[in-house]
Coordinates of N, CA and C and ligand atoms in Angstrom, one line a residue:
M28 N 10.8 -2.3 21.7 CA 9.8 -2.1 20.3 C 10.0 -3.0 19.7
A29 N 11.7 -2.7 19.3 CA 11.5 -3.3 17.9 C 11.9 -4.7 17.8
F30 N 12.3 -5.1 19.3 CA 11.9 -6.5 19.5 C 10.8 -7.2 19.3
T31 N 10.2 -6.7 19.9 CA 8.4 -6.9 19.9 C 7.8 -6.7 18.5
R32 N 8.3 -5.7 17.5 CA 7.6 -5.9 16.3 C 8.5 -6.9 15.4
R33 N 9.7 -7.4 15.7 CA 10.2 -8.5 14.7 C 9.8 -9.5 15.3
S34 N 9.1 -9.8 16.9 CA 8.8 -11.2 16.8 C 7.2 -11.4 16.5
F35 N 6.8 -10.2 16.3 CA 5.2 -10.0 15.7 C 5.5 -10.5 14.5
L36 N 6.3 -9.7 13.5 CA 6.3 -9.9 12.4 C 6.9 -11.4 11.9
A37 N 7.6 -12.3 12.8 CA 8.3 -13.7 12.8 C 6.7 -14.4 12.7
G38 N 6.0 -14.2 13.4 CA 4.8 -14.9 13.2 C 4.1 -15.1 12.2
L39 N 4.0 -13.8 11.3 CA 3.1 -13.3 10.7 C 3.6 -14.2 9.2
I40 N 5.0 -14.1 9.0 CA 5.4 -14.7 7.8 C 5.0 -16.4 7.5
G41 N 4.7 -16.8 8.7 CA 4.4 -18.3 8.6 C 3.9 -19.0 6.9
C42 N 2.9 -18.6 6.9 CA 2.2 -18.8 6.0 C 1.6 -17.7 5.2
P43 N 2.3 -17.1 4.4 CA 2.2 -16.2 3.1 C 1.4 -16.6 2.2
L44 N 1.5 -18.2 1.7 CA 0.7 -18.6 0.9 C -0.5 -18.8 1.2
C45 N -0.8 -19.3 2.3 CA -2.0 -19.4 2.6 C -3.2 -18.4 2.0
A46 N -2.6 -17.3 2.6 CA -3.2 -16.1 2.3 C -3.5 -16.0 0.9
A47 N -2.2 -16.1 0.1 CA -2.5 -16.0 -1.5 C -3.4 -17.3 -2.0
A48 N -3.3 -18.5 -1.5 CA -4.1 -19.4 -1.8 C -5.7 -19.3 -1.7
A49 N -6.1 -18.6 -0.5 CA -7.3 -17.9 0.0 C -7.8 -17.2 -1.2
R50 N -6.8 -16.0 -1.8 CA -7.5 -15.1 -2.4 C -7.7 -16.1 -3.9
A51 N -6.5 -17.0 -4.4 CA -6.7 -17.7 -5.6 C -8.1 -18.2 -6.0
E52 N -8.6 -18.6 -4.2 CA -9.9 -19.6 -4.4 C -10.9 -18.5 -4.6
G53 N -10.5 -17.4 -4.4 CA -11.7 -16.3 -4.5 C -12.6 -15.9 -3.3
A54 N -11.4 -15.5 -2.2 CA -12.0 -15.7 -0.8 C -12.7 -14.1 -1.1
H55 N -13.6 -13.2 -0.6 CA -14.2 -12.3 -0.7 C -13.3 -11.4 -0.3
A56 N -13.0 -10.3 -1.0 CA -12.1 -9.4 -0.5 C -12.6 -8.2 0.4
H57 N -11.4 -7.8 1.2 CA -12.4 -6.9 2.3 C -11.4 -5.7 2.6
W58 N -10.5 -5.7 1.4 CA -9.6 -4.0 1.2 C -9.9 -3.7 -0.1
S59 N -9.4 -2.2 0.0 CA -9.7 -1.9 -1.4 C -8.5 -0.8 -1.6
Y60 N -7.9 0.1 -2.9 CA -7.1 0.6 -3.1 C -7.5 2.1 -2.6
E61 N -9.0 2.3 -2.1 CA -9.3 3.5 -1.9 C -8.7 3.8 -0.1
D62 N -8.3 2.7 0.4 CA -7.8 3.2 1.5 C -6.4 2.4 2.2
P63 N -5.5 2.6 1.4 CA -4.4 1.5 1.7 C -3.6 1.4 3.2
Q64 N -3.9 3.0 3.8 CA -3.4 3.4 5.1 C -4.1 2.5 5.9
D65 N -5.3 1.9 5.7 CA -6.0 1.4 6.6 C -6.0 -0.5 6.7
W66 N -5.1 -0.9 5.5 CA -4.8 -2.1 5.6 C -4.4 -3.2 6.6
G67 N -4.0 -2.4 7.4 CA -3.3 -3.1 8.8 C -4.6 -3.3 9.8
A68 N -5.3 -2.2 9.3 CA -6.4 -2.4 10.8 C -7.4 -3.5 10.5
H69 N -7.9 -3.9 9.0 CA -8.3 -4.7 8.9 C -8.6 -5.8 9.2
D70 N -7.6 -6.5 9.5 CA -7.5 -7.9 10.4 C -6.1 -8.1 10.8
A71 N -5.7 -8.5 12.2 CA -4.7 -8.9 12.7 C -3.5 -9.4 11.9
A72 N -4.3 -10.2 10.8 CA -3.0 -11.1 10.1 C -1.9 -10.2 9.1
A73 N -2.8 -9.0 8.5 CA -2.3 -7.8 7.9 C -1.4 -6.8 8.9
Q74 N -1.2 -6.7 9.8 CA -0.3 -6.2 10.5 C 0.7 -5.2 10.0
A75 N 1.6 -6.4 9.2 CA 3.0 -6.0 8.6 C 2.6 -4.5 7.6
C76 N 1.2 -4.7 6.9 CA 0.9 -3.5 6.5 C 1.4 -1.8 6.7
A77 N 0.9 -2.2 8.1 CA 0.8 -0.8 8.8 C 2.1 -0.7 9.4
I78 N 2.8 -1.6 10.2 CA 4.1 -1.5 10.9 C 5.2 -2.1 10.5
G79 N 5.6 -2.6 9.2 CA 6.3 -3.3 8.7 C 7.5 -2.6 8.2
A80 N 8.6 -2.7 8.6 CA 9.9 -1.9 8.0 C 10.5 -2.4 6.6
E81 N 10.3 -3.0 6.1 CA 10.2 -3.8 4.6 C 9.1 -3.7 3.6
Q82 N 8.3 -2.8 3.3 CA 7.4 -2.3 2.7 C 7.4 -2.6 1.5
S83 N 6.9 -3.0 0.2 CA 6.8 -2.8 -1.1 C 5.4 -2.1 -1.8
P84 N 5.7 -1.1 -2.7 CA 6.4 -1.2 -3.2 C 7.4 0.1 -3.2
I85 N 8.6 0.7 -3.7 CA 9.4 1.6 -2.9 C 9.7 2.5 -4.5
D86 N 10.6 3.6 -4.3 CA 11.0 4.2 -5.4 C 12.5 3.9 -5.3
L87 N 12.8 3.4 -6.3 CA 13.9 2.5 -7.0 C 15.0 3.7 -7.2
T88 N 15.6 4.0 -6.2 CA 16.7 5.1 -6.7 C 17.8 5.0 -5.7
G89 N 19.1 5.7 -5.8 CA 19.9 5.5 -5.0 C 20.7 4.2 -5.2
A90 N 20.2 3.3 -5.9 CA 20.8 2.0 -6.2 C 22.3 1.7 -5.9
V91 N 22.8 0.8 -5.5 CA 24.1 0.4 -5.3 C 24.6 -0.7 -6.5
K92 N 25.5 -0.3 -7.4 CA 25.9 -1.3 -8.1 C 26.5 -2.5 -7.5
A93 N 26.1 -3.7 -8.1 CA 26.7 -4.6 -7.3 C 26.6 -5.9 -8.5
E94 N 27.4 -7.4 -8.0 CA 27.8 -8.2 -8.8 C 26.2 -9.0 -8.5
V95 N 25.3 -8.6 -9.2 CA 24.0 -9.8 -9.1 C 23.9 -10.2 -10.3
H96 N 23.4 -11.1 -10.1 CA 22.8 -12.3 -11.3 C 21.3 -12.7 -11.4
G97 N 20.6 -12.6 -12.4 CA 19.3 -12.5 -12.4 C 19.0 -14.1 -12.1
P98 N 18.0 -14.2 -11.9 CA 17.4 -15.4 -11.6 C 17.2 -16.5 -13.1
K99 N 18.0 -17.8 -13.1 CA 17.4 -18.7 -14.0 C 16.0 -19.1 -14.8
L100 N 15.3 -18.7 -15.3 CA 14.1 -19.0 -15.5 C 13.8 -20.0 -16.6
A101 N 12.8 -21.2 -16.0 CA 12.4 -22.2 -16.8 C 11.2 -22.2 -16.8
W102 N 10.5 -21.1 -17.8 CA 8.7 -21.2 -17.8 C 8.7 -22.1 -19.2
K103 N 7.6 -22.6 -19.0 CA 6.7 -23.3 -20.1 C 5.8 -22.3 -20.6
P104 N 5.5 -22.4 -22.1 CA 4.4 -21.8 -22.7 C 3.1 -22.6 -22.6
Q105 N 1.7 -21.9 -21.9 CA 1.0 -22.9 -21.6 C -0.4 -22.0 -21.6
A106 N -1.5 -22.5 -21.6 CA -2.5 -21.9 -21.4 C -3.1 -21.3 -20.0
F107 N -2.5 -20.5 -19.8 CA -2.9 -20.1 -18.3 C -4.6 -19.8 -17.9
E108 N -4.7 -20.0 -16.8 CA -6.3 -19.8 -16.5 C -6.1 -18.2 -16.0
I109 N -7.0 -17.4 -16.5 CA -7.1 -16.3 -16.7 C -8.1 -15.6 -15.5
V110 N -7.9 -14.9 -14.2 CA -8.5 -14.5 -13.4 C -9.0 -13.1 -13.1
N111 N -10.5 -12.6 -12.9 CA -10.3 -11.4 -12.2 C -10.9 -11.8 -11.0
N112 N -10.1 -11.3 -10.2 CA -10.2 -11.4 -8.8 C -10.9 -10.7 -8.1
G113 N -11.6 -9.2 -8.6 CA -11.8 -8.1 -7.8 C -11.0 -6.9 -7.7
H114 N -9.5 -7.4 -7.3 CA -8.4 -6.8 -7.4 C -7.4 -6.4 -9.0
T115 N -7.3 -7.7 -9.4 CA -6.2 -7.6 -11.0 C -6.8 -8.4 -11.6
I116 N -6.4 -8.6 -12.8 CA -6.4 -9.8 -13.8 C -5.1 -10.4 -13.5
Q117 N -5.3 -11.7 -13.3 CA -4.3 -12.7 -12.9 C -4.3 -14.0 -13.5
A118 N -2.9 -14.3 -14.3 CA -2.8 -15.7 -14.8 C -2.4 -16.5 -14.3
N119 N -3.1 -17.5 -13.4 CA -2.3 -18.9 -12.7 C -1.7 -19.8 -13.6
A120 N -0.8 -20.2 -13.1 CA 0.1 -21.1 -13.5 C 0.1 -22.3 -13.6
A121 N -0.2 -23.5 -14.5 CA 0.3 -25.0 -14.0 C 1.4 -25.1 -13.4
P122 N 1.9 -26.2 -12.6 CA 2.8 -26.6 -12.2 C 4.0 -26.9 -12.9
G123 N 5.3 -26.7 -13.0 CA 6.5 -26.9 -13.9 C 7.3 -25.9 -14.3
G124 N 6.8 -24.5 -14.2 CA 7.8 -23.5 -14.6 C 8.0 -22.9 -13.1
S125 N 9.6 -22.5 -13.4 CA 10.5 -22.1 -11.9 C 11.2 -21.0 -12.4
A126 N 11.9 -20.4 -11.3 CA 13.0 -19.5 -11.2 C 14.2 -19.7 -10.3
T127 N 15.3 -20.3 -10.9 CA 16.7 -20.4 -9.9 C 17.2 -19.0 -9.5
L128 N 17.3 -18.9 -8.0 CA 18.5 -17.8 -7.4 C 18.9 -18.3 -6.6
D129 N 20.8 -18.2 -6.8 CA 21.7 -18.8 -5.6 C 21.5 -20.1 -5.2
G130 N 21.0 -20.9 -6.4 CA 20.5 -22.3 -5.8 C 19.4 -22.8 -5.3
R131 N 18.6 -21.5 -5.1 CA 17.0 -21.7 -4.5 C 16.3 -21.9 -5.6
K132 N 15.4 -22.9 -5.6 CA 14.6 -22.9 -6.9 C 12.9 -22.6 -6.3
Y133 N 12.4 -21.7 -7.2 CA 10.8 -21.3 -7.0 C 10.1 -21.5 -8.3
E134 N 9.0 -21.9 -7.5 CA 7.9 -22.2 -8.6 C 7.1 -21.1 -8.8
L135 N 6.8 -20.9 -10.6 CA 6.0 -19.8 -10.8 C 4.5 -20.5 -10.4
K136 N 4.1 -19.4 -9.8 CA 2.7 -19.6 -9.1 C 1.5 -18.7 -10.2
Q137 N 2.0 -17.5 -10.2 CA 0.8 -16.8 -11.1 C 1.6 -15.3 -11.6
F138 N 1.0 -15.1 -12.4 CA 1.5 -13.4 -12.9 C 0.3 -12.5 -13.0
H139 N 0.4 -11.5 -12.3 CA -0.9 -10.2 -12.6 C -0.2 -8.8 -12.6
F140 N -1.3 -7.6 -12.7 CA -1.2 -6.6 -13.2 C -1.5 -5.7 -12.3
H141 N -0.8 -4.4 -12.5 CA -1.1 -3.3 -11.7 C -1.0 -2.3 -12.5
T142 N -2.0 -1.0 -12.4 CA -1.9 0.2 -13.1 C -2.1 1.4 -12.0
P143 N -1.4 2.6 -12.0 CA -0.1 2.6 -12.7 C 0.9 1.7 -11.8
S144 N 2.0 1.9 -12.6 CA 3.1 0.7 -12.2 C 3.3 0.9 -10.5
E145 N 3.5 0.0 -10.2 CA 3.6 -0.2 -8.5 C 5.0 0.6 -8.3
H146 N 6.0 0.3 -8.4 CA 7.4 0.6 -8.3 C 7.4 1.6 -9.3
A147 N 8.7 2.6 -8.5 CA 9.0 4.0 -9.5 C 10.5 3.6 -9.7
I148 N 10.7 3.8 -10.7 CA 12.3 4.3 -10.7 C 12.8 5.7 -11.1
N149 N 13.8 6.2 -10.1 CA 14.0 7.6 -10.1 C 12.9 8.7 -10.4
G150 N 11.9 8.3 -9.1 CA 10.7 8.8 -9.0 C 9.6 8.8 -10.0
E151 N 9.8 7.9 -11.2 CA 9.0 8.0 -11.9 C 8.2 6.6 -12.1
R152 N 6.8 6.6 -12.2 CA 5.6 5.3 -12.4 C 5.7 5.4 -13.9
R153 N 5.2 4.2 -14.3 CA 4.9 3.9 -15.7 C 3.6 3.5 -15.9
A154 N 3.0 3.1 -16.9 CA 1.8 2.9 -17.2 C 1.3 1.7 -16.2
M155 N 2.1 0.5 -16.3 CA 1.3 -0.4 -15.5 C 2.7 -1.4 -15.1
E156 N 2.6 -2.2 -14.4 CA 3.5 -3.0 -14.1 C 2.9 -4.6 -13.9
A157 N 3.9 -5.4 -14.5 CA 3.4 -7.0 -14.1 C 4.4 -7.7 -13.3
H158 N 4.0 -8.3 -12.3 CA 4.2 -9.3 -10.9 C 4.3 -10.7 -11.5
F159 N 5.5 -11.1 -12.0 CA 5.6 -12.7 -11.9 C 6.1 -13.4 -10.6
V160 N 5.1 -14.3 -9.6 CA 5.3 -14.6 -8.3 C 5.8 -16.0 -8.7
H161 N 6.9 -16.1 -7.8 CA 7.6 -17.3 -7.6 C 7.7 -18.0 -6.3
A162 N 7.1 -19.2 -6.1 CA 7.2 -19.5 -4.3 C 8.1 -20.7 -3.9
H163 N 9.1 -20.4 -2.9 CA 9.9 -21.5 -2.7 C 9.2 -22.4 -1.5
A164 N 9.7 -23.7 -1.9 CA 9.1 -24.5 -0.7 C 9.0 -24.2 0.9
E165 N 10.1 -23.5 1.1 CA 10.1 -23.1 2.4 C 9.2 -21.8 2.6
G166 N 8.4 -21.0 1.6 CA 7.4 -20.3 2.0 C 8.2 -18.7 1.4
D167 N 9.2 -18.4 1.4 CA 9.6 -17.1 0.6 C 9.2 -17.1 -0.7
L168 N 9.3 -15.8 -1.3 CA 8.8 -15.4 -2.6 C 10.0 -14.8 -3.4
L169 N 10.0 -15.3 -4.5 CA 10.6 -14.7 -5.3 C 9.8 -13.7 -6.6
V170 N 9.6 -12.4 -6.8 CA 8.7 -11.7 -7.4 C 10.0 -11.1 -8.9
L171 N 9.5 -11.1 -9.8 CA 10.0 -10.6 -11.0 C 9.0 -8.9 -11.5
G172 N 9.5 -8.1 -11.1 CA 8.5 -7.1 -11.8 C 9.0 -6.4 -12.9
V173 N 8.0 -5.7 -13.7 CA 8.0 -5.2 -15.4 C 7.4 -4.8 -15.5
L174 N 7.8 -3.0 -15.8 CA 7.1 -2.1 -15.7 C 6.6 -1.8 -17.3
M175 N 5.6 -1.5 -17.4 CA 5.1 -1.5 -18.7 C 5.0 -0.2 -19.2
I176 N 5.0 0.0 -20.8 CA 4.7 1.5 -21.5 C 3.7 1.1 -22.5
G177 N 3.2 2.0 -23.1 CA 2.1 1.8 -24.4 C 3.2 1.9 -25.2
G178 N 2.8 1.3 -26.2 CA 3.7 1.5 -27.6 C 3.6 -0.1 -28.4
A179 N 4.3 -0.6 -29.0 CA 4.4 -1.4 -29.8 C 3.7 -2.7 -29.2
P180 N 2.5 -3.0 -29.8 CA 1.7 -4.5 -29.3 C 2.5 -5.9 -28.4
N181 N 2.1 -6.2 -27.5 CA 2.7 -7.4 -26.9 C 1.6 -8.5 -27.2
K182 N 1.6 -9.5 -28.1 CA 0.9 -10.8 -28.2 C 0.4 -11.5 -26.9
A183 N 1.3 -11.8 -26.0 CA 0.8 -12.5 -24.6 C 0.1 -11.4 -24.1
F184 N 0.3 -10.2 -23.9 CA -0.5 -9.3 -23.1 C -2.1 -9.2 -23.6
S185 N -1.9 -9.1 -25.2 CA -3.2 -9.1 -26.0 C -4.4 -10.2 -25.7
A186 N -3.2 -11.3 -26.0 CA -4.2 -12.8 -25.6 C -4.7 -12.9 -24.2
I187 N -4.0 -12.1 -23.3 CA -4.7 -12.3 -21.9 C -6.0 -11.5 -21.5
M188 N -5.9 -9.9 -22.4 CA -6.8 -8.8 -22.5 C -8.0 -9.3 -23.2
D189 N -7.6 -10.1 -24.0 CA -8.8 -10.7 -25.3 C -9.9 -11.2 -24.3
V190 N -9.6 -12.1 -23.4 CA -10.3 -13.0 -22.6 C -10.8 -12.5 -21.2
A191 N -10.0 -11.4 -21.0 CA -9.9 -10.9 -19.2 C -11.5 -11.1 -18.9
P192 N -12.0 -11.5 -18.0 CA -13.3 -11.5 -17.3 C -13.7 -10.1 -16.9
K193 N -15.0 -9.6 -17.2 CA -14.9 -7.8 -17.1 C -15.5 -7.9 -15.5
E194 N -16.2 -9.2 -14.8 CA -16.3 -8.9 -13.6 C -15.8 -10.2 -13.2
E195 N -15.6 -10.5 -11.9 CA -15.0 -11.5 -11.0 C -15.4 -12.9 -11.5
G196 N -14.3 -13.7 -12.0 CA -14.3 -14.9 -12.5 C -13.2 -15.4 -13.3
K197 N -13.6 -16.4 -14.1 CA -12.5 -17.3 -14.9 C -12.5 -17.3 -16.1
A198 N -11.5 -17.4 -16.8 CA -11.6 -17.6 -18.5 C -10.5 -18.4 -18.8
T199 N -10.4 -18.9 -19.8 CA -9.5 -19.3 -20.6 C -8.8 -19.2 -21.7
L200 N -7.5 -18.8 -22.2 CA -6.7 -18.5 -23.1 C -7.0 -19.6 -24.3
R201 N -7.4 -18.6 -25.7 CA -7.7 -19.0 -26.9 C -6.3 -20.1 -27.1
A202 N -5.3 -19.9 -26.8 CA -4.1 -20.6 -27.0 C -2.8 -20.4 -26.0
P203 N -1.9 -21.2 -26.1 CA -1.3 -21.0 -24.8 C -0.5 -19.9 -25.5
I204 N 0.5 -19.2 -24.5 CA 1.5 -18.1 -24.5 C 2.7 -18.1 -23.6
D205 N 3.5 -17.8 -24.1 CA 4.9 -18.1 -23.5 C 5.1 -16.4 -22.7
A206 N 4.8 -16.7 -21.2 CA 5.2 -15.5 -20.5 C 6.4 -14.5 -20.7
A207 N 7.1 -15.6 -21.4 CA 8.8 -14.4 -21.1 C 8.6 -13.6 -22.3
A208 N 7.5 -13.6 -23.1 CA 7.2 -12.4 -24.0 C 7.1 -11.3 -23.5
L209 N 6.5 -11.6 -22.1 CA 6.5 -10.2 -21.6 C 7.5 -9.3 -20.9
L210 N 8.7 -10.0 -21.0 CA 9.7 -9.4 -20.2 C 10.5 -8.6 -21.2
P211 N 11.2 -7.8 -20.7 CA 12.0 -6.7 -21.5 C 13.3 -7.4 -22.2
K212 N 14.1 -7.2 -23.4 CA 15.0 -7.6 -24.2 C 16.2 -7.3 -23.2
T213 N 16.2 -6.2 -22.7 CA 17.8 -6.5 -21.7 C 17.2 -6.9 -20.1
R214 N 18.1 -7.4 -19.8 CA 18.3 -8.0 -18.7 C 18.8 -7.3 -17.3
K215 N 19.0 -6.1 -17.5 CA 19.7 -5.3 -16.2 C 18.4 -4.9 -15.1
F216 N 18.5 -5.1 -13.8 CA 17.4 -5.1 -13.0 C 17.8 -4.4 -11.6
Y217 N 16.9 -4.0 -10.7 CA 17.1 -3.7 -9.0 C 16.7 -4.9 -8.2
R218 N 17.4 -5.1 -7.2 CA 16.9 -6.3 -6.2 C 16.8 -5.6 -4.6
Y219 N 16.1 -5.9 -4.0 CA 15.8 -5.7 -2.8 C 14.8 -6.4 -1.9
Q220 N 14.8 -6.3 -0.8 CA 14.0 -7.4 0.2 C 12.9 -6.3 0.3
G221 N 11.6 -6.9 0.0 CA 10.4 -6.2 0.6 C 9.2 -7.3 0.6
S222 N 8.2 -6.8 0.3 CA 6.9 -7.4 0.5 C 6.0 -7.6 -0.6
L223 N 4.7 -8.3 0.0 CA 3.8 -8.4 -0.8 C 3.3 -6.9 -1.1
T224 N 2.6 -6.5 -2.1 CA 1.9 -5.3 -2.1 C 0.4 -5.1 -1.8
T225 N 0.2 -6.1 -1.4 CA -1.3 -6.2 -1.1 C -1.4 -7.0 0.3
P226 N -2.5 -6.7 1.0 CA -2.8 -7.4 2.4 C -2.3 -9.2 2.1
P227 N -1.9 -10.1 3.0 CA -1.3 -9.5 4.5 C 0.1 -8.8 4.3
C228 N 0.9 -8.1 2.9 CA 1.8 -7.6 2.8 C 3.0 -8.4 3.8
S229 N 3.5 -9.7 3.6 CA 4.0 -10.2 4.2 C 5.7 -10.0 3.7
E230 N 6.4 -9.7 4.7 CA 7.9 -9.6 4.2 C 8.5 -10.5 3.9
V231 N 8.2 -11.3 2.8 CA 9.0 -12.5 2.3 C 9.1 -12.1 1.0
V232 N 9.5 -11.3 0.2 CA 9.5 -11.1 -1.0 C 11.1 -10.5 -1.4
N233 N 12.2 -11.7 -2.5 CA 13.0 -11.1 -2.8 C 12.7 -10.3 -4.2
W234 N 12.6 -9.0 -4.2 CA 12.0 -8.5 -5.4 C 13.2 -8.0 -6.4
N235 N 13.0 -8.3 -7.5 CA 13.7 -8.4 -8.9 C 13.2 -7.8 -9.8
V236 N 13.2 -6.2 -10.1 CA 12.3 -5.5 -11.0 C 13.4 -5.1 -11.9
F237 N 12.8 -5.0 -13.3 CA 13.7 -5.2 -14.7 C 13.9 -3.4 -14.5
A238 N 15.1 -2.9 -15.1 CA 15.2 -1.4 -15.0 C 14.8 -1.1 -16.6
A239 N 14.3 -1.6 -17.6 CA 13.8 -1.5 -18.9 C 12.6 -1.8 -18.8
P240 N 11.6 -0.9 -19.1 CA 10.1 -1.5 -19.2 C 9.6 -2.4 -20.6
A241 N 8.9 -2.9 -20.7 CA 8.5 -4.0 -21.8 C 7.0 -3.1 -22.0
S242 N 6.8 -3.0 -23.9 CA 5.9 -2.5 -24.6 C 4.7 -3.1 -24.9
V243 N 3.6 -2.7 -24.4 CA 2.4 -3.2 -24.6 C 1.1 -2.2 -25.5
A244 N 0.4 -3.0 -26.2 CA -0.5 -1.7 -27.1 C -1.3 -1.0 -26.0
D245 N -1.3 0.3 -26.5 CA -2.1 1.4 -25.7 C -3.7 0.8 -25.6
D246 N -4.1 0.0 -26.5 CA -5.4 -0.1 -26.4 C -5.7 -1.3 -25.2
D247 N -4.7 -2.0 -24.9 CA -4.9 -3.1 -24.0 C -4.6 -2.6 -22.7
I248 N -3.8 -1.2 -22.6 CA -3.7 -0.6 -21.0 C -5.0 -0.2 -21.0
T249 N -5.7 0.0 -22.2 CA -7.0 0.9 -22.1 C -8.1 0.1 -21.5
A250 N -7.8 -1.2 -22.1 CA -9.0 -2.5 -21.8 C -8.7 -2.4 -20.3
F251 N -7.4 -2.7 -19.9 CA -7.2 -2.7 -18.3 C -7.7 -2.2 -16.9
K252 N -7.4 -0.6 -17.7 CA -7.9 0.5 -16.9 C -9.3 0.5 -17.0
A253 N -10.0 -0.1 -17.7 CA -11.4 -0.1 -17.7 C -12.1 -1.0 -16.8
L254 N -11.0 -2.0 -16.6 CA -11.4 -2.8 -15.2 C -11.3 -2.4 -14.4
F255 N -9.8 -2.1 -13.9 CA -9.2 -1.7 -12.9 C -8.5 0.2 -13.2
P256 N -9.3 0.8 -12.9 CA -8.9 2.4 -12.9 C -7.6 2.5 -12.1
M257 N -7.3 2.3 -11.0 CA -6.2 2.3 -10.2 C -6.1 0.9 -9.3
N258 N -5.0 0.2 -9.5 CA -4.9 -0.9 -8.3 C -3.3 -1.1 -8.0
A259 N -2.8 0.0 -7.5 CA -1.5 0.3 -7.2 C -1.2 0.7 -5.6
R260 N -0.8 0.2 -4.7 CA -0.2 0.8 -3.4 C 1.0 1.8 -3.3
P261 N 0.6 2.9 -2.9 CA 1.3 4.1 -2.5 C 3.1 3.4 -2.5
L262 N 3.8 4.2 -2.7 CA 5.5 4.1 -2.5 C 5.5 3.8 -1.2
Q263 N 6.5 3.1 -0.3 CA 6.3 3.0 1.0 C 7.9 3.4 1.2
A264 N 8.3 3.6 2.4 CA 9.7 3.9 2.8 C 10.6 3.2 2.7
L265 N 11.6 3.3 2.4 CA 13.0 2.3 2.3 C 13.2 2.0 3.4
H266 N 13.8 3.1 4.4 CA 14.0 2.5 5.8 C 15.1 2.1 5.9
R267 N 15.7 0.9 6.3 CA 17.4 0.5 6.3 C 17.7 0.1 5.3
R268 N 17.1 -0.6 4.3 CA 17.4 -1.7 3.4 C 18.2 -0.6 2.1
V269 N 18.7 -1.8 1.6 CA 19.6 -0.8 0.3 C 19.4 -2.0 -0.9
V270 N 19.3 -1.0 -2.0 CA 18.6 -1.3 -3.7 C 20.0 -1.7 -4.3
L271 N 19.7 -2.6 -4.9 CA 21.2 -3.3 -5.5 C 20.7 -3.0 -6.9
R272 N 21.8 -2.9 -8.0 CA 21.6 -3.1 -9.5 C 22.5 -3.6 -10.1
N273 N 22.6 -4.4 -11.3 CA 23.6 -5.0 -11.7 C 23.8 -3.9 -13.2
Ligands
ZN313 ZN1 1.5 -7.4 -7.7

């Protein structure tokens, strides 16, 4: 059984970016946050959602302290293309931004938002979460997660919400923004091996979730929730994985 499942999953991860690319192209959405337990049933390519043992998000608790170093970020301020894809507000990056971890270079593809936060820390979810998605040429992903709370405004998030399309479609930022402005000041984080949190739930993600939240304006959270009242997948079982923290 385990061998069969492993073989099956090996076949699924061949092209995680194909699905991501299809979504970026605006392919019609066949899944929703109303029935996350059924994601694996919608199509064969999303079977990992139902039977995967390394799914995300998770509750980040019981982490093991370790000598883990954060990825080295080389992002550039740019006028990201802002897309309402029916599931979230996403900022698509122009080529050139990267994150390097353990000698592997991943290209920044996009970042997007969830409400409430998808990951929990010691059982607690926050108002929102940003995911910065980087892809390696071999197909695996490095995603930075940032939990977000209401408080001091964040200019980058405000600039995005100022132009975010109310219905499916694209918009252009009024001026370039530095996505790094959305990262917390302290660089402590959790790391574990997991999956995309949307179909096809491919188990190809090296997750790096910051321990500290970033503060954004309450008004901007309200604006996001007006578009997407709830776009977070339920917490998944840890199974045999280990969560590291520095
Ligand atoms: Zn996400």
